[in-house]
mmCIF file of C-alpha atoms in Angstrom:
data_model
loop_
_atom_site.group_PDB
_atom_site.id
_atom_site.type_symbol
_atom_site.label_atom_id
_atom_site.label_comp_id
_atom_site.label_asym_id
_atom_site.label_seq_id
_atom_site.Cartn_x
_atom_site.Cartn_y
_atom_site.Cartn_z
ATOM 1 C CA UNK Y 170 36.296 96.178 46.469
ATOM 2 C CA UNK Y 171 37.143 92.981 44.832
ATOM 3 C CA UNK Y 172 40.847 92.158 43.777
ATOM 4 C CA UNK Y 173 42.995 89.442 42.370
ATOM 5 C CA UNK Y 174 46.249 88.298 43.698
ATOM 6 C CA UNK Y 175 48.087 85.512 40.953
ATOM 7 C CA UNK Y 176 51.295 84.718 42.644
ATOM 8 C CA UNK Y 177 54.286 84.433 39.978
ATOM 9 C CA UNK Y 178 54.277 86.100 37.112
ATOM 10 C CA UNK Y 179 56.092 83.619 35.563
ATOM 11 C CA UNK Y 180 56.061 80.290 35.149
ATOM 12 C CA UNK Y 181 57.727 77.505 33.735
ATOM 13 C CA UNK Y 182 56.736 73.633 33.941
ATOM 14 C CA UNK Y 183 58.373 71.101 31.604
ATOM 15 C CA UNK Y 184 56.194 69.512 28.727
ATOM 16 C CA UNK Y 185 53.493 66.157 30.186
ATOM 17 C CA UNK Y 186 55.081 67.675 33.750
ATOM 18 C CA UNK Y 187 51.809 69.632 35.904
ATOM 19 C CA UNK Y 188 51.084 72.925 35.258
ATOM 20 C CA UNK Y 189 49.777 75.261 38.750
ATOM 21 C CA UNK Y 190 48.387 78.569 38.498
ATOM 22 C CA UNK Y 191 47.890 80.696 41.770
ATOM 23 C CA UNK Y 192 45.410 83.198 41.999
ATOM 24 C CA UNK Y 193 43.630 84.311 45.169
ATOM 25 C CA UNK Y 194 40.671 86.627 45.791
ATOM 26 C CA UNK Y 195 39.816 89.359 48.145
ATOM 27 C CA UNK Y 196 35.924 89.724 48.667
ATOM 28 C CA UNK Y 197 32.957 90.716 51.500
ATOM 29 C CA UNK Y 198 30.604 88.834 49.372
ATOM 30 C CA UNK Y 199 30.226 85.575 47.627
ATOM 31 C CA UNK Y 200 32.511 86.104 44.187
ATOM 32 C CA UNK Y 201 32.218 84.600 40.669
ATOM 33 C CA UNK Y 202 35.492 83.791 39.219
ATOM 34 C CA UNK Y 203 37.025 83.236 36.315
ATOM 35 C CA UNK Y 204 40.244 82.246 34.248
ATOM 36 C CA UNK Y 205 41.160 83.309 31.189
ATOM 37 C CA UNK Y 206 43.906 82.762 28.303
ATOM 38 C CA UNK Y 207 45.650 85.460 26.511
ATOM 39 C CA UNK Y 208 47.458 83.826 22.893
ATOM 40 C CA UNK Y 209 50.618 86.315 21.681
ATOM 41 C CA UNK Y 210 48.899 89.575 20.401
ATOM 42 C CA UNK Y 211 44.455 87.834 20.724
ATOM 43 C CA UNK Y 212 42.112 88.603 23.021
ATOM 44 C CA UNK Y 213 41.290 87.211 25.992
ATOM 45 C CA UNK Y 214 39.055 84.061 25.446
ATOM 46 C CA UNK Y 215 37.438 81.917 29.142
ATOM 47 C CA UNK Y 216 39.133 78.624 30.064
ATOM 48 C CA UNK Y 217 36.317 78.499 32.681
ATOM 49 C CA UNK Y 218 34.157 80.055 34.915
ATOM 50 C CA UNK Y 219 33.326 79.613 38.554
ATOM 51 C CA UNK Y 220 29.405 80.806 40.395
ATOM 52 C CA UNK Y 221 28.543 79.789 43.242
ATOM 53 C CA UNK Y 222 27.610 75.793 41.640
ATOM 54 C CA UNK Y 223 30.429 73.390 41.851
ATOM 55 C CA UNK Y 224 33.846 73.714 44.016
ATOM 56 C CA UNK Y 225 35.632 71.865 41.277
ATOM 57 C CA UNK Y 226 35.122 73.640 38.010
ATOM 58 C CA UNK Y 227 36.323 71.885 34.592
ATOM 59 C CA UNK Y 228 37.443 74.187 31.788
ATOM 60 C CA UNK Y 229 38.421 73.993 28.052
ATOM 61 C CA UNK Y 230 41.806 72.368 26.974
ATOM 62 C CA UNK Y 231 42.243 70.132 29.830
ATOM 63 C CA UNK Y 232 42.392 72.720 33.201
ATOM 64 C CA UNK Y 233 40.562 72.463 36.162
ATOM 65 C CA UNK Y 234 39.779 75.085 39.569
ATOM 66 C CA UNK Y 235 38.686 74.340 42.970
ATOM 67 C CA UNK Y 236 36.951 77.006 44.432
ATOM 68 C CA UNK Y 237 38.661 76.855 48.703
ATOM 69 C CA UNK Y 238 36.600 79.610 50.748
ATOM 70 C CA UNK Y 239 38.239 78.961 53.767
ATOM 71 C CA UNK Y 240 41.038 79.633 51.545
ATOM 72 C CA UNK Y 241 40.135 82.488 49.468
ATOM 73 C CA UNK Y 242 41.754 80.454 46.734
ATOM 74 C CA UNK Y 243 41.358 79.757 42.931
ATOM 75 C CA UNK Y 244 43.556 78.087 41.805
ATOM 76 C CA UNK Y 245 44.238 76.636 37.908
ATOM 77 C CA UNK Y 246 45.644 73.350 37.097
ATOM 78 C CA UNK Y 247 46.052 70.608 34.788
ATOM 79 C CA UNK Y 248 47.007 67.564 34.721
ATOM 80 C CA UNK Y 249 50.119 67.353 32.426
ATOM 81 C CA UNK Y 250 51.360 70.842 30.690
ATOM 82 C CA UNK Y 251 50.949 70.734 26.675
ATOM 83 C CA UNK Y 252 53.537 72.853 24.180
ATOM 84 C CA UNK Y 253 50.141 74.543 22.780
ATOM 85 C CA UNK Y 254 49.318 75.266 26.237
ATOM 86 C CA UNK Y 255 52.654 78.097 26.933
ATOM 87 C CA UNK Y 256 50.188 81.929 27.008
ATOM 88 C CA UNK Y 257 49.305 84.588 29.620
ATOM 89 C CA UNK Y 258 47.029 83.324 32.246
ATOM 90 C CA UNK Y 259 44.289 85.785 34.279
ATOM 91 C CA UNK Y 260 41.918 85.337 36.937
ATOM 92 C CA UNK Y 261 39.620 87.701 37.507
ATOM 93 C CA UNK Y 262 36.615 88.378 39.874
ATOM 94 C CA UNK Y 263 33.750 89.741 40.303
ATOM 95 C CA UNK Y 264 30.757 90.569 43.171
ATOM 96 C CA UNK Y 265 28.127 91.936 41.156
ATOM 97 C CA UNK Y 266 26.745 89.201 38.998
ATOM 98 C CA UNK Y 267 24.918 90.416 35.771
ATOM 99 C CA UNK Y 268 28.432 92.391 34.985
ATOM 100 C CA UNK Y 269 27.464 95.844 34.948
ATOM 101 C CA UNK Y 270 30.618 96.587 37.193
ATOM 102 C CA UNK Y 271 33.012 94.385 34.828
ATOM 103 C CA UNK Y 272 36.111 92.209 35.235
ATOM 104 C CA UNK Y 273 39.478 92.963 38.059
ATOM 105 C CA UNK Y 274 42.318 91.581 36.266
ATOM 106 C CA UNK Y 275 44.573 90.189 38.402
ATOM 107 C CA UNK Y 276 48.171 91.304 36.592
ATOM 108 C CA UNK Y 277 48.591 87.957 34.341
ATOM 109 C CA UNK Y 278 51.364 84.897 34.378
ATOM 110 C CA UNK Y 279 52.981 83.858 31.804
ATOM 111 C CA UNK Y 280 53.285 79.925 31.642
ATOM 112 C CA UNK Y 281 56.181 78.385 30.085
ATOM 113 C CA UNK Y 282 56.438 74.920 28.739
ATOM 114 C CA UNK Y 283 60.161 73.447 28.316
ATOM 115 C CA UNK Y 284 60.577 70.993 25.900
ATOM 116 C CA UNK Z 274 29.551 86.375 12.033
ATOM 117 C CA UNK Z 275 29.053 87.569 14.764
ATOM 118 C CA UNK Z 276 31.067 89.121 17.724
ATOM 119 C CA UNK Z 277 32.837 91.586 18.621
ATOM 120 C CA UNK Z 278 35.081 93.487 16.620
ATOM 121 C CA UNK Z 279 37.464 96.421 17.083
ATOM 122 C CA UNK Z 280 39.828 98.801 14.863
ATOM 123 C CA UNK Z 281 42.528 100.087 14.177
ATOM 124 C CA UNK Z 282 43.650 97.006 15.579
ATOM 125 C CA UNK Z 283 47.307 98.800 15.438
ATOM 126 C CA UNK Z 284 47.712 102.859 16.222
ATOM 127 C CA UNK Z 285 50.585 104.635 15.704
ATOM 128 C CA UNK Z 286 50.073 108.679 16.522
ATOM 129 C CA UNK Z 287 52.542 110.966 17.616
ATOM 130 C CA UNK Z 288 51.954 112.916 21.508
ATOM 131 C CA UNK Z 289 48.766 115.866 21.293
ATOM 132 C CA UNK Z 290 47.087 114.189 18.110
ATOM 133 C CA UNK Z 291 43.848 112.765 18.535
ATOM 134 C CA UNK Z 292 42.810 108.753 18.084
ATOM 135 C CA UNK Z 293 39.566 106.766 18.501
ATOM 136 C CA UNK Z 294 39.322 103.314 18.820
ATOM 137 C CA UNK Z 295 36.193 101.707 17.323
ATOM 138 C CA UNK Z 296 34.308 99.199 19.252
ATOM 139 C CA UNK Z 297 31.416 97.030 17.660
ATOM 140 C CA UNK Z 298 29.407 93.607 19.087
ATOM 141 C CA UNK Z 299 26.579 92.057 17.724
ATOM 142 C CA UNK Z 300 25.079 90.392 20.307
ATOM 143 C CA UNK Z 301 22.939 94.113 21.813
ATOM 144 C CA UNK Z 302 25.083 93.036 24.320
ATOM 145 C CA UNK Z 303 23.503 95.625 27.410
ATOM 146 C CA UNK Z 304 27.250 95.878 28.658
ATOM 147 C CA UNK Z 305 30.284 97.281 27.434
ATOM 148 C CA UNK Z 306 33.934 98.001 28.122
ATOM 149 C CA UNK Z 307 37.003 99.185 27.273
ATOM 150 C CA UNK Z 308 40.483 97.683 29.246
ATOM 151 C CA UNK Z 309 43.967 99.190 28.606
ATOM 152 C CA UNK Z 310 47.067 96.399 28.874
ATOM 153 C CA UNK Z 311 50.278 96.613 30.247
ATOM 154 C CA UNK Z 312 53.698 95.410 31.387
ATOM 155 C CA UNK Z 313 53.635 94.388 35.190
ATOM 156 C CA UNK Z 314 49.171 95.498 35.794
ATOM 157 C CA UNK Z 315 47.536 93.533 33.643
ATOM 158 C CA UNK Z 316 43.525 94.150 32.309
ATOM 159 C CA UNK Z 317 42.852 98.033 33.781
ATOM 160 C CA UNK Z 318 39.072 98.885 34.052
ATOM 161 C CA UNK Z 319 38.601 102.724 31.600
ATOM 162 C CA UNK Z 320 35.611 103.287 31.130
ATOM 163 C CA UNK Z 321 32.509 100.969 30.837
ATOM 164 C CA UNK Z 322 28.796 101.581 29.862
ATOM 165 C CA UNK Z 323 25.177 99.500 31.216
ATOM 166 C CA UNK Z 324 23.339 100.771 28.585
ATOM 167 C CA UNK Z 325 22.970 103.189 25.320
ATOM 168 C CA UNK Z 326 23.590 107.020 26.662
ATOM 169 C CA UNK Z 327 24.495 105.706 30.196
ATOM 170 C CA UNK Z 328 28.502 104.854 30.676
ATOM 171 C CA UNK Z 329 30.316 105.458 34.040
ATOM 172 C CA UNK Z 330 34.241 106.056 34.658
ATOM 173 C CA UNK Z 331 36.472 102.915 35.395
ATOM 174 C CA UNK Z 332 40.447 102.500 37.836
ATOM 175 C CA UNK Z 333 41.859 104.859 34.805
ATOM 176 C CA UNK Z 334 39.687 107.142 33.088
ATOM 177 C CA UNK Z 335 41.974 110.442 32.721
ATOM 178 C CA UNK Z 336 42.315 111.289 29.397
ATOM 179 C CA UNK Z 337 39.827 109.564 27.985
ATOM 180 C CA UNK Z 338 36.762 110.151 26.632
ATOM 181 C CA UNK Z 339 33.651 107.974 25.345
ATOM 182 C CA UNK Z 340 30.111 107.571 24.318
ATOM 183 C CA UNK Z 341 27.923 105.189 23.574
ATOM 184 C CA UNK Z 342 25.322 106.510 21.032
ATOM 185 C CA UNK Z 343 24.125 103.381 20.002
ATOM 186 C CA UNK Z 344 23.952 99.809 21.898
ATOM 187 C CA UNK Z 345 26.617 97.834 19.668
ATOM 188 C CA UNK Z 346 29.138 100.068 19.687
ATOM 189 C CA UNK Z 347 31.191 101.996 21.883
ATOM 190 C CA UNK Z 348 34.367 104.642 20.718
ATOM 191 C CA UNK Z 349 36.720 105.087 23.167
ATOM 192 C CA UNK Z 350 38.531 108.569 22.844
ATOM 193 C CA UNK Z 351 42.042 109.864 23.799
ATOM 194 C CA UNK Z 352 41.740 113.728 22.920
ATOM 195 C CA UNK Z 353 45.231 114.496 23.598
ATOM 196 C CA UNK Z 354 47.529 111.316 23.224
ATOM 197 C CA UNK Z 355 49.960 111.285 25.394
ATOM 198 C CA UNK Z 356 52.865 108.991 25.762
ATOM 199 C CA UNK Z 357 51.912 107.147 28.790
ATOM 200 C CA UNK Z 358 48.187 105.981 26.778
ATOM 201 C CA UNK Z 359 50.521 103.496 24.731
ATOM 202 C CA UNK Z 360 49.240 100.865 25.679
ATOM 203 C CA UNK Z 361 47.244 97.901 24.386
ATOM 204 C CA UNK Z 362 43.483 98.664 24.692
ATOM 205 C CA UNK Z 363 40.300 95.748 24.649
ATOM 206 C CA UNK Z 364 36.856 96.497 24.107
ATOM 207 C CA UNK Z 365 34.744 93.781 25.802
ATOM 208 C CA UNK Z 366 30.731 92.492 26.460
ATOM 209 C CA UNK Z 367 28.770 90.598 28.318
ATOM 210 C CA UNK Z 368 24.795 91.116 28.400
ATOM 211 C CA UNK Z 369 24.813 89.519 32.509
ATOM 212 C CA UNK Z 370 23.836 86.351 33.784
ATOM 213 C CA UNK Z 371 27.675 85.701 35.527
ATOM 214 C CA UNK Z 372 29.182 88.576 34.152
ATOM 215 C CA UNK Z 373 32.445 86.198 31.927
ATOM 216 C CA UNK Z 374 32.917 89.065 29.831
ATOM 217 C CA UNK Z 375 34.069 88.526 25.626
ATOM 218 C CA UNK Z 376 37.480 90.762 24.196
ATOM 219 C CA UNK Z 377 37.795 91.613 20.950
ATOM 220 C CA UNK Z 378 40.880 91.399 19.789
ATOM 221 C CA UNK Z 379 42.912 94.100 21.011
ATOM 222 C CA UNK Z 380 43.878 97.561 19.402
ATOM 223 C CA UNK Z 381 47.534 98.009 19.621
ATOM 224 C CA UNK Z 382 47.844 102.417 20.586
ATOM 225 C CA UNK Z 383 51.739 103.974 20.745
ATOM 226 C CA UNK Z 384 51.745 107.032 21.037
ATOM 227 C CA UNK Z 385 55.166 108.553 19.538
#
């Protein structure tokens, strides 16, 4: 079975600083990987996804993530944090292309942006 | 508008009562899912469905019942609510492909 570990339940950065949210996965077969963002009292919105094409994936709102098979990682980055980036971020994995089994989620990282 | 809608958005009930959370999607997606979100646990899969009349248990199915008589609807029922079922419940769907899920806005349930 696949699993996801997000390092750090809370991450605090200053506005304009680099954002780095860490995600490591465990999977016996090539995975599909996702980052979702959740704003207060809302559902989850897809930021970006890795589907075995390019290892560097660009998403919405200036975020990107790099798939590193050797490190089993899929860390999320943004060069310059904005106050509007404050939210909960979830990394997720599936090995069943087609969505048959849903996604397995990490526990989430709460991103705090300091003015 | 096309999308996935959940109702009610907020619900307060008492221990032992039956509660049904509704989920409706307009994309004709084959797959639908129910997750619960709890602090410190992230999202955990309760039940999922691959098509009408096909459902399967997820990670935390105890105390929940689902049905899917029509492709677009996937209600979740708590037959006898317990305090431990206080949570935010999310419905999601996908048409397949890479497995990207589309989420509803969530239903916040409080069991007193």
